[in-house]
């Protein structure tokens, strides 16, 4: 049914006949359902900064003080509020308490507390003897949410109060909406007298949101909206009588749809009538996440960081039924889907047992990439309305291949491999046929560094290409394509040698940022000098001028390697474990120069001497920029790199640097830019923690198709005792417990073989069912027993 005006809409709503609304069930207290649930309190200094409360169909972004300011830059001033992609619902929600002649606005909370599945703001009005809590909860699997107020009278007298609840709609399209004919029109309101709810709709589009409270209002009206755009304001008012020492509870329910009023009201009724059930089910799901890949270590802050990053990962899953479901990059400004962000993040998701969003995201990226490009090239960025902004940077295609192999190692699903291997073959052919004009195996084009002019032969593109061919050879072997295996392996081996010779700079003790012409380098140097001078980095200016003069004095008519920016991507050869060990030691030491207490600089020339001890807020400009930034992804790459070359203590040091950003600004989360800038929650943070912890420190490397799990622990010295429980892989689950004197591995499927690799030393002879093999400086203990326990031999 197509609805073109409010009269038709009124008739349609009457036909729905929701008679049950007048007999609403009692509303549960959100706080009572979160007893004994993890929580983290925010900091007073960051009350005027963002939080998110998310489900997989809808999320809320506001400030921790309870306000909903206009925030964000991708759609200027529109990235906050309430979103149900591909549309926005509200710019803001506000409650006012009228006590006698005073009006108390609930926009200046005294504290904020975050839970995995809900959040709470507290307000303390001592002069009015009122304590107030505002809770919010967002459901999963449908577009519904609840906002609950607990108003306590702390005086010895009865209070007569008014509560006026204001909702400021902004039913507008997501970013790039115009590309799919999503045109914003003025919002309209309809108040349903019989059932006491407001229904708000876009005047032309089938975009709807419905709300009311769990009691009948005493007044309603349309009001002006203070926000930009063409939304409208509405108000529901309530008269409250609260006895001395008593608490009044009022809960608002919201439902929405970008397709029909019927669906919006159905969602509204679902949250209104089933709030207790929805909270319980969501809590249960998050408890399950908590217990998967459950880490116990002496460092409780790092342990807590790891636990909450698993929750963060779930907050970022969004579904738009007509488009797909997948992991979005970050909130608030990147709440849509990316190729490379997913290619990093999903490796972490697999390591913590969150495989459902992995499969959904891969399916989405593959289908859209084939529809848009058709040649195996993987897209970079797509909005939630299906509009593709960037059809792909060069590195995203090889990284997709490596992602598929990594997932296959965990799931052992041959049909999964068969499904995506055709895309990989097409992508690798496109990679060299269309992007390697000089046939030297180094594709030309943008990689991770989106700096103007850095589109020649980039180090990260070369490294991820090498890794892709190496992994594709293994996939070809699994699928019985022998000729392809040999072809891919030859390319991988050749690339590894070429990267270690042609990209290496002995002078700088580092792999080069890129290989290019003198002309390209000189242009980039001029831009870099301006950047460094603007940031007052005198050492950078001096070094850049010296490089410039060297190029002028020693010209070359052939492309050659250049170290100019000291970008973090120069560490990818160590991340992918293809650097020669001698070069790796030098490069890892060089990388230490470009850090601060929170981690690794995106661009090394932004570092200065104060960075060594600087542990303070990141000072971004008025225009959003990554200039001068330290980010979690570069730091995570460095953690993985250090582990690859046998340095777990150094790897742990970098993990600790990153973990300083955890709860620094938004409790229970870690910003994209350390410690408090950019996205307040970021998907690839999980890669930076889960891969080094699960696959390197604990050394868990499954090969699910063979029903084998190889375990090669390399523990930091600080972790005298450590355990990682319930690490899921295909039809098996592994738990590893390590103490000073013992290694214990427990599995749930007796068809799997455990191979535990330990350093050579004296061990108590294991039972006869355990096979013992000496390989180099390691001893391999192999067992099909459900419990494998190896004891160190203590001196008598």
XYZ file of N, CA and C in Angstrom, residues 1-6 8-10 12-13 16 58 82-84 87-90 143-144 169-172 187-190 197-211 254-268:
180
model
N 0.847 -1.194 0.000
C 0.000 0.000 0.000
C 0.880 1.241 0.000
N 0.663 2.118 -0.950
C 1.441 3.351 -1.037
C 0.693 4.463 -0.339
N 1.341 5.150 0.572
C 0.710 6.204 1.364
C 1.247 7.539 0.905
N 0.376 8.397 0.418
C 0.824 9.680 -0.127
C 0.473 10.871 0.745
N -0.427 10.726 1.690
C -0.783 11.867 2.531
C -1.219 11.392 3.903
N -1.374 12.338 4.819
C -1.684 11.986 6.199
C -3.088 11.397 6.355
N -4.715 9.437 4.273
C -4.612 8.020 3.930
C -3.901 7.246 5.026
N -2.864 7.887 5.597
C -2.100 7.237 6.655
C -2.965 6.988 7.878
N -3.808 7.960 8.229
C -4.677 7.796 9.390
C -5.608 6.601 9.201
N -5.063 4.061 7.287
C -4.254 2.836 7.324
C -3.968 2.403 8.750
N -3.677 3.367 9.606
C -3.357 3.038 10.993
C -4.577 2.528 11.743
N -5.069 -1.090 11.344
C -4.154 -1.975 12.068
C -4.763 -2.485 13.368
N 19.719 -0.651 14.742
C 19.508 0.729 15.186
C 20.572 1.069 16.220
N 19.852 9.322 16.560
C 19.411 7.929 16.452
C 19.314 7.564 14.977
N 19.983 6.469 14.617
C 20.029 6.014 13.230
C 19.472 4.603 13.100
N 18.703 4.390 12.035
C 18.301 3.057 11.599
C 18.616 3.013 10.113
N 18.479 5.206 7.064
C 17.920 6.514 7.397
C 18.269 6.903 8.827
N 18.219 8.211 9.049
C 18.302 8.748 10.403
C 16.889 8.905 10.938
N 16.735 8.788 12.254
C 15.425 8.923 12.881
C 15.291 10.226 13.659
N 16.237 10.454 14.570
C 16.157 11.622 15.452
C 17.493 12.354 15.494
N 14.208 -2.879 14.575
C 14.492 -1.470 14.866
C 13.641 -0.998 16.034
N 14.102 -1.308 17.244
C 13.394 -0.896 18.447
C 14.353 -0.514 19.545
N 12.785 14.892 15.428
C 12.993 13.965 14.317
C 13.875 14.586 13.236
N 14.459 13.710 12.437
C 15.178 14.116 11.231
C 15.246 12.904 10.318
N 14.094 12.539 9.767
C 14.022 11.376 8.887
C 14.671 11.741 7.559
N 15.940 11.408 7.460
C 16.737 11.792 6.301
C 17.603 10.611 5.857
N 9.512 16.459 7.504
C 8.825 15.497 8.368
C 7.452 16.014 8.772
N 6.571 15.081 9.081
C 5.239 15.401 9.575
C 4.937 14.531 10.795
N 4.082 15.030 11.680
C 3.710 14.264 12.875
C 2.226 13.930 12.870
N 1.932 12.798 13.440
C 0.547 12.398 13.668
C 0.442 11.896 15.097
N 0.277 7.780 21.075
C 1.641 7.771 20.549
C 1.790 8.801 19.444
N 2.993 9.218 19.242
C 3.341 10.044 18.091
C 3.896 9.146 16.999
N 3.376 9.319 15.792
C 3.966 8.719 14.614
C 4.512 9.853 13.759
N 5.773 9.740 13.426
C 6.425 10.782 12.630
C 6.847 10.156 11.313
N 6.595 10.852 10.209
C 6.937 10.316 8.899
C 7.537 11.405 8.018
N 8.356 10.965 7.077
C 8.771 11.839 5.994
C 7.541 12.067 5.113
N 7.324 13.297 4.670
C 6.079 13.625 3.985
C 5.922 12.916 2.644
N 6.999 12.429 2.061
C 6.934 11.750 0.767
C 7.397 10.299 0.852
N 8.497 10.068 1.543
C 9.087 8.734 1.610
C 8.436 7.865 2.686
N 8.513 6.538 2.565
C 7.917 5.636 3.570
C 8.841 5.426 4.770
N 9.255 6.531 5.397
C 10.168 6.486 6.534
C 9.391 6.897 7.773
N 9.384 6.044 8.789
C 8.511 6.249 9.945
C 9.252 5.981 11.249
N 8.828 6.685 12.298
C 9.262 6.364 13.649
C 8.089 6.637 14.585
N 7.916 5.765 15.574
C 6.790 5.829 16.508
C 7.327 5.796 17.927
N 6.708 6.581 18.824
C 7.134 6.501 20.227
C 6.012 6.917 21.164
N 10.386 3.036 21.328
C 10.532 3.587 19.983
C 10.619 2.443 18.981
N 9.924 2.589 17.872
C 10.044 1.649 16.771
C 10.099 2.411 15.468
N 10.769 1.853 14.476
C 10.950 2.603 13.234
C 10.995 1.670 12.040
N 10.930 2.280 10.858
C 11.064 1.530 9.620
C 11.390 2.494 8.488
N 12.158 2.010 7.526
C 12.411 2.779 6.310
C 11.568 2.243 5.158
N 10.548 1.391 5.526
C 9.737 0.761 4.486
C 8.240 0.989 4.641
N 7.730 1.009 5.876
C 6.276 1.139 6.038
C 5.914 1.530 7.460
N 4.722 2.121 7.600
C 4.203 2.451 8.930
C 3.881 1.166 9.693
N 3.405 0.157 8.967
C 3.062 -1.112 9.619
C 4.288 -1.701 10.315
N 5.418 -1.728 9.622
C 6.635 -2.281 10.207
C 7.112 -1.432 11.385
N 6.991 -0.120 11.267
C 7.409 0.766 12.366
C 6.586 0.488 13.617
N 5.288 0.352 13.457
C 4.424 0.114 14.617
C 4.643 -1.293 15.163
N 4.898 -2.261 14.287
C 5.204 -3.615 14.744
C 6.468 -3.613 15.604
N 7.486 -2.907 15.152
C 8.726 -2.806 15.926
C 8.502 -2.083 17.246
N 7.676 -1.043 17.195
C 7.320 -0.284 18.397
C 6.635 -1.192 19.415
